[in-house]
Coordinates of C-alpha atoms in Angstrom, one line a residue:
M1 CA 10.9 -22.1 -11.5
L2 CA 8.6 -23.0 -8.8
I3 CA 6.6 -20.2 -7.0
G4 CA 5.2 -20.0 -3.7
L5 CA 2.5 -18.1 -2.9
T6 CA 1.6 -16.2 0.2
Y7 CA -1.2 -14.2 0.8
D8 CA -4.1 -13.5 3.2
L9 CA -7.2 -14.5 1.7
R10 CA -10.6 -13.4 3.4
D11 CA -12.1 -16.6 3.6
D12 CA -9.3 -18.2 5.5
Y13 CA -10.4 -15.7 8.6
A14 CA -14.1 -16.0 8.1
G15 CA -14.8 -17.5 11.5
M16 CA -13.0 -15.2 13.5
D17 CA -15.8 -13.0 13.7
L18 CA -13.8 -10.2 11.9
S19 CA -15.6 -6.9 10.5
E20 CA -16.0 -6.1 6.7
E21 CA -13.5 -3.6 7.6
A22 CA -10.7 -5.7 9.0
L23 CA -11.0 -8.4 6.5
A24 CA -11.1 -5.3 3.8
E25 CA -6.7 -5.7 2.7
F26 CA -7.2 -9.5 2.5
D27 CA -7.4 -10.9 -0.7
S28 CA -10.1 -12.3 -2.7
P29 CA -10.3 -15.8 -4.7
E30 CA -10.2 -13.7 -7.5
T31 CA -6.7 -11.9 -6.9
V32 CA -5.2 -15.3 -6.1
E33 CA -6.3 -17.1 -9.0
A34 CA -5.1 -14.2 -11.4
L35 CA -1.8 -14.1 -10.0
E36 CA -1.2 -18.1 -10.4
A37 CA -2.7 -17.7 -13.7
A38 CA -0.4 -15.0 -14.9
L39 CA 2.5 -17.0 -13.7
T40 CA 1.2 -20.1 -15.0
R41 CA 1.0 -18.4 -18.3
A42 CA 5.1 -17.3 -17.8
G43 CA 5.9 -20.8 -17.6
H44 CA 6.2 -21.1 -13.8
R45 CA 5.0 -24.0 -11.8
T46 CA 3.2 -22.4 -8.6
D47 CA 2.5 -23.4 -5.0
R48 CA 0.1 -21.8 -3.0
I49 CA 1.1 -21.8 0.6
G50 CA -1.1 -19.4 2.2
N51 CA -1.2 -17.2 5.0
I52 CA 1.9 -16.8 7.6
R53 CA 0.9 -19.9 9.9
A54 CA 0.7 -22.0 6.9
L55 CA 3.8 -21.0 5.7
A56 CA 5.5 -21.8 8.8
V57 CA 4.3 -25.1 9.0
R58 CA 5.4 -25.4 5.2
L59 CA 9.1 -24.3 6.2
V60 CA 9.5 -26.2 9.4
A61 CA 8.4 -29.3 7.2
G62 CA 11.5 -28.3 5.1
D63 CA 9.7 -27.1 2.0
R64 CA 11.6 -25.0 0.3
W65 CA 10.6 -22.5 -3.2
D66 CA 13.1 -20.9 -6.0
L67 CA 11.2 -17.7 -4.9
V68 CA 8.1 -16.8 -3.2
F69 CA 5.6 -14.2 -4.2
N70 CA 4.4 -12.4 -1.5
I71 CA 1.4 -10.3 -1.0
A72 CA 0.4 -11.3 2.7
E73 CA -1.0 -8.6 4.6
G74 CA -0.7 -10.1 8.2
L75 CA -3.6 -10.6 10.3
S76 CA -2.5 -7.8 13.1
G77 CA 0.5 -5.4 14.5
R78 CA 2.1 -2.1 13.4
S79 CA 4.6 -4.3 11.4
R80 CA 2.1 -7.3 10.2
E81 CA 3.1 -6.4 6.6
A82 CA 6.9 -7.3 7.5
Q83 CA 5.9 -11.0 9.1
V84 CA 5.9 -12.6 5.8
P85 CA 9.3 -11.3 4.6
A86 CA 11.0 -11.3 8.1
L87 CA 10.1 -15.4 8.0
L88 CA 11.4 -16.2 4.7
E89 CA 14.6 -14.3 5.1
A90 CA 15.0 -16.4 8.3
Y91 CA 14.9 -19.2 6.4
G92 CA 17.3 -18.0 3.3
V93 CA 14.0 -18.1 0.7
P94 CA 14.1 -15.2 -1.5
Y95 CA 10.9 -13.5 -2.2
T96 CA 9.2 -10.5 -4.1
F97 CA 8.6 -7.3 -3.0
S98 CA 10.3 -4.9 -0.1
D99 CA 12.4 -6.2 3.2
P100 CA 10.9 -6.1 6.8
L101 CA 12.2 -2.8 7.3
T102 CA 10.8 -1.1 4.7
Q103 CA 7.4 -2.9 5.0
A104 CA 6.6 -1.9 8.2
I105 CA 7.9 1.7 7.5
G106 CA 5.5 1.7 4.8
L107 CA 2.8 1.0 7.1
D108 CA 3.2 3.3 10.0
K109 CA 2.2 6.3 8.0
A110 CA 4.3 8.9 10.6
V111 CA 7.3 7.4 10.1
A112 CA 7.2 7.1 6.6
K113 CA 6.3 10.9 6.4
R114 CA 9.3 11.7 8.7
I115 CA 11.8 9.9 6.3
V116 CA 10.4 11.3 2.9
R117 CA 10.2 15.0 5.1
D118 CA 13.7 14.7 6.0
A119 CA 15.0 14.0 2.3
G120 CA 13.6 17.2 1.3
L121 CA 10.4 15.7 -0.4
P122 CA 7.1 17.8 0.3
T123 CA 4.7 16.1 2.8
A124 CA 1.7 17.6 4.3
P125 CA 2.7 19.0 8.2
F126 CA 1.6 16.1 10.8
A127 CA 1.1 14.8 14.3
V128 CA 0.4 11.9 15.5
F129 CA -2.7 11.8 18.2
Q130 CA -2.5 9.3 20.7
S131 CA -5.6 10.2 22.8
A132 CA -8.2 12.9 22.1
D133 CA -6.7 14.8 25.0
N134 CA -3.7 15.2 22.3
V135 CA -5.9 17.5 20.5
K136 CA -5.6 20.2 22.8
K137 CA -2.0 20.1 21.9
N138 CA -2.2 20.6 18.2
E139 CA -0.1 23.2 16.7
H140 CA -1.2 22.7 13.1
P141 CA -4.1 25.0 11.5
Y142 CA -7.3 23.7 10.9
S143 CA -8.5 22.1 8.5
L144 CA -7.0 18.6 9.5
F145 CA -7.6 15.2 8.1
L146 CA -7.7 12.5 10.7
K147 CA -7.0 8.8 9.5
P148 CA -5.6 5.4 11.6
L149 CA -2.0 5.5 11.8
A150 CA -1.3 2.1 10.3
E151 CA -4.2 1.0 8.1
G152 CA -4.8 0.3 4.4
T153 CA -7.1 0.5 1.6
G154 CA -8.7 3.4 2.9
K155 CA -9.4 2.5 5.9
G156 CA -10.9 5.1 8.4
C157 CA -10.6 7.7 5.8
E158 CA -14.1 8.9 5.3
N159 CA -16.1 12.3 5.4
A160 CA -16.0 12.8 8.9
S161 CA -12.0 12.5 8.6
K162 CA -11.9 16.2 7.8
V163 CA -12.5 18.7 10.7
T164 CA -12.2 22.0 11.1
D165 CA -12.8 22.7 15.2
A166 CA -10.7 21.1 18.0
E167 CA -14.0 19.5 19.3
T168 CA -15.1 17.9 16.1
A169 CA -11.3 16.7 16.0
A170 CA -11.2 15.4 19.2
R171 CA -14.6 13.4 19.0
V172 CA -13.1 11.7 15.5
V173 CA -10.3 10.5 17.1
E174 CA -11.9 9.1 19.8
D175 CA -13.6 7.0 17.3
L176 CA -10.9 6.0 15.2
I177 CA -8.9 5.1 18.0
A178 CA -12.0 3.0 19.4
R179 CA -12.5 1.4 16.2
F180 CA -9.0 0.6 15.1
N181 CA -7.3 0.6 18.7
Q182 CA -4.1 2.3 17.3
P183 CA -3.0 6.1 17.4
V184 CA -4.2 8.4 14.9
L185 CA -2.5 10.4 12.1
A186 CA -3.8 14.1 11.6
E187 CA -2.7 15.8 8.5
T188 CA -2.9 19.7 7.0
Y189 CA -5.9 18.7 4.9
L190 CA -4.8 19.4 0.9
P191 CA -7.3 20.8 -1.2
G192 CA -5.9 19.8 -4.5
R193 CA -5.8 17.1 -7.0
E194 CA -5.5 13.4 -5.8
F195 CA -2.9 10.9 -7.6
T196 CA -1.7 7.7 -7.1
V197 CA 1.4 6.6 -9.0
G198 CA 3.0 2.9 -9.8
I199 CA 6.2 2.0 -10.1
L200 CA 8.0 -1.1 -11.2
G201 CA 11.7 -1.8 -10.7
N202 CA 14.7 -1.1 -8.0
G203 CA 17.2 1.6 -7.5
A204 CA 18.2 3.3 -10.1
D205 CA 16.4 1.5 -12.9
A206 CA 12.9 2.1 -10.7
R207 CA 10.3 4.1 -13.3
V208 CA 7.2 5.7 -12.6
I209 CA 4.4 3.0 -14.9
A210 CA 1.8 5.9 -14.9
V211 CA 0.1 8.2 -12.8
M212 CA -3.3 8.1 -12.3
E213 CA -5.7 11.0 -11.3
I214 CA -8.9 9.9 -8.8
T215 CA -11.8 12.2 -9.0
S216 CA -14.8 12.1 -7.1
R217 CA -18.4 11.5 -9.5
D218 CA -19.5 13.6 -6.9
R219 CA -20.0 17.0 -8.4
S220 CA -19.2 18.8 -4.8
G221 CA -15.9 17.2 -4.9
D222 CA -16.2 16.6 -0.9
Q223 CA -16.2 12.8 -1.4
I224 CA -13.1 10.9 0.5
Y225 CA -11.3 8.5 -1.2
S226 CA -12.2 6.1 1.7
F227 CA -12.4 1.8 2.0
Q228 CA -16.3 2.0 0.9
T229 CA -15.3 4.1 -2.2
K230 CA -12.5 2.0 -2.9
E231 CA -14.9 -0.8 -3.0
H232 CA -17.5 0.5 -5.2
W233 CA -14.9 2.8 -7.4
E234 CA -17.2 2.2 -10.5
E235 CA -20.3 4.3 -8.7
H236 CA -17.9 6.7 -7.1
V237 CA -14.8 7.6 -8.9
L238 CA -13.2 8.0 -12.1
Y239 CA -9.7 6.9 -12.7
R240 CA -7.8 8.4 -15.5
L241 CA -4.3 9.0 -16.4
A242 CA -2.7 12.6 -16.3
D243 CA 0.6 13.9 -17.8
D244 CA 0.3 17.4 -17.5
A245 CA 2.9 19.4 -15.5
E246 CA 1.3 18.7 -12.0
A247 CA 0.9 15.4 -12.7
R248 CA 4.5 15.0 -13.9
E249 CA 5.7 16.3 -10.6
A250 CA 3.5 13.7 -8.7
G251 CA 5.5 10.7 -10.7
R252 CA 8.7 12.9 -9.6
V253 CA 8.2 13.0 -5.8
A254 CA 6.5 9.8 -5.9
L255 CA 9.8 8.3 -7.6
A256 CA 12.0 9.9 -5.2
A257 CA 10.0 8.4 -2.2
Y258 CA 10.2 5.3 -3.6
R259 CA 14.4 5.6 -3.7
V260 CA 14.3 7.4 0.1
L261 CA 12.0 4.4 1.6
Q262 CA 14.6 1.7 -0.4
C263 CA 11.0 0.2 -1.9
R264 CA 11.8 -2.8 -3.9
D265 CA 10.2 -4.5 -7.4
A266 CA 7.1 -2.6 -7.4
A267 CA 4.8 -0.4 -5.3
R268 CA 2.3 2.7 -5.4
I269 CA 2.3 5.9 -4.0
D270 CA -0.4 8.5 -3.0
L271 CA -0.2 12.1 -3.4
R272 CA -2.8 15.0 -2.8
S273 CA -1.5 18.5 -3.8
D274 CA -1.9 21.6 -1.6
A275 CA -3.5 24.9 -2.4
A276 CA -0.4 26.0 -4.6
G277 CA -0.4 22.7 -7.1
Q278 CA 2.0 21.2 -5.3
P279 CA 2.1 16.9 -4.9
Q280 CA 2.6 16.3 -1.1
F281 CA 3.1 12.4 -0.2
L282 CA 0.8 10.6 1.4
E283 CA 1.6 7.5 1.8
V284 CA 3.5 4.4 0.2
N285 CA 1.7 0.8 -0.4
T286 CA 4.6 -1.4 -0.1
L287 CA 2.2 -4.4 -1.1
A288 CA -0.4 -2.7 -3.4
G289 CA -3.4 -4.7 -4.3
L290 CA -3.4 -7.3 -7.2
H291 CA -6.7 -7.8 -8.1
P292 CA -6.8 -7.3 -11.5
T293 CA -10.0 -5.3 -12.2
H294 CA -10.5 -3.7 -8.3
S295 CA -6.6 -2.7 -7.3
D296 CA -5.1 0.9 -8.2
L297 CA -1.9 -0.6 -9.7
P298 CA -3.4 -3.1 -12.1
I299 CA -5.9 -0.4 -12.8
L300 CA -3.4 2.2 -13.7
S301 CA -1.2 -0.3 -15.5
A302 CA -3.8 -1.2 -17.5
K303 CA -4.7 2.3 -18.4
A304 CA -1.2 2.7 -19.7
G305 CA -1.1 -0.4 -21.7
M306 CA 0.3 -2.8 -19.6
S307 CA -1.5 -6.3 -19.2
Y308 CA -1.9 -7.7 -15.9
D309 CA 0.1 -10.3 -17.1
D310 CA 3.1 -7.9 -17.9
L311 CA 2.6 -6.4 -14.7
I312 CA 3.0 -9.5 -12.6
T313 CA 5.8 -10.8 -15.2
G314 CA 7.3 -7.6 -14.7
I315 CA 7.1 -7.6 -10.8
L316 CA 8.8 -11.1 -10.9
S317 CA 11.7 -10.0 -13.3
A318 CA 12.7 -7.3 -11.2
A319 CA 12.6 -9.4 -8.3
L320 CA 14.9 -11.8 -9.7
S321 CA 17.4 -9.3 -11.2
R322 CA 17.6 -7.6 -7.5
I323 CA 18.3 -11.3 -6.5
D324 CA 21.0 -12.4 -9.1
R325 CA 22.7 -8.6 -8.3
N326 CA 22.9 -9.3 -4.6
E327 CA 24.1 -13.3 -5.0
E328 CA 26.7 -11.6 -7.4
A329 CA 27.8 -8.7 -4.9
H330 CA 28.2 -11.6 -2.2
R331 CA 29.9 -14.2 -4.2
V332 CA 32.6 -10.9 -5.5
A333 CA 32.9 -9.5 -1.6
S334 CA 33.5 -13.4 -0.2

């Protein structure tokens, strides 16, 4: 099988005067090399396509692939993670991971929380602040946690994000809007345990790979799981698989949210518990990072006994099974 690879390589944007933070979600050469090697070892041929602009050129030129393994995050816009899937759908090329609608929903944390909340799943009360003035209308009790509405990789999540009064909240909202040029999500602060859950498969066949708890090496426990923390996780956090009752509840909520949001093939869902120990949905990572040693999904999979190659071929198998079922359903309907 010929598999195209779409990705956003950090080096491809090096000349655009973007900050380290702006480039954080983009892929390293090591990620693309590891992904390509895993697919090659599984017996497939690969073709490095690159970002959406390179993909557009190749499609217009008539190039096609049996499937595209897509990890491209997109450069700009609230629906940037939906851009490559939308383009591939327009040209009838099958691809891995969620469709454009779910990709767009997943990036907008407030939209995802509304859908999860309306399905009866637990998620912390929240508001969206379009400006610092909106803080005056806040109806939720402090403490609040503030972060950009549509960013990943912990960008904008930092110790200053936890605020205990309106004056500080207005100052942080103003700073986040200036830095990220987008509204700010304000959630009731959750003081409990933090989990990330890896999920593989589709529909009724989807399953939890593992529930991983994230704890700070800082004995005060106040350290936020931020972009900088993730970049240097070996120094700042401890990862361990958890299988107690609270962790299993986190896995249950995550799998239910995965299905409600109609995620496909694989994803990672983040949760944090409230003061009563009830895990609350935080956000879904529909394009979870796939660096073999620095991304949470491969890390938790490895801890659960699933090698990197098994994870990648598992994602591919889920995509191919889904595509086969859709083609069969279409054939029967026609």
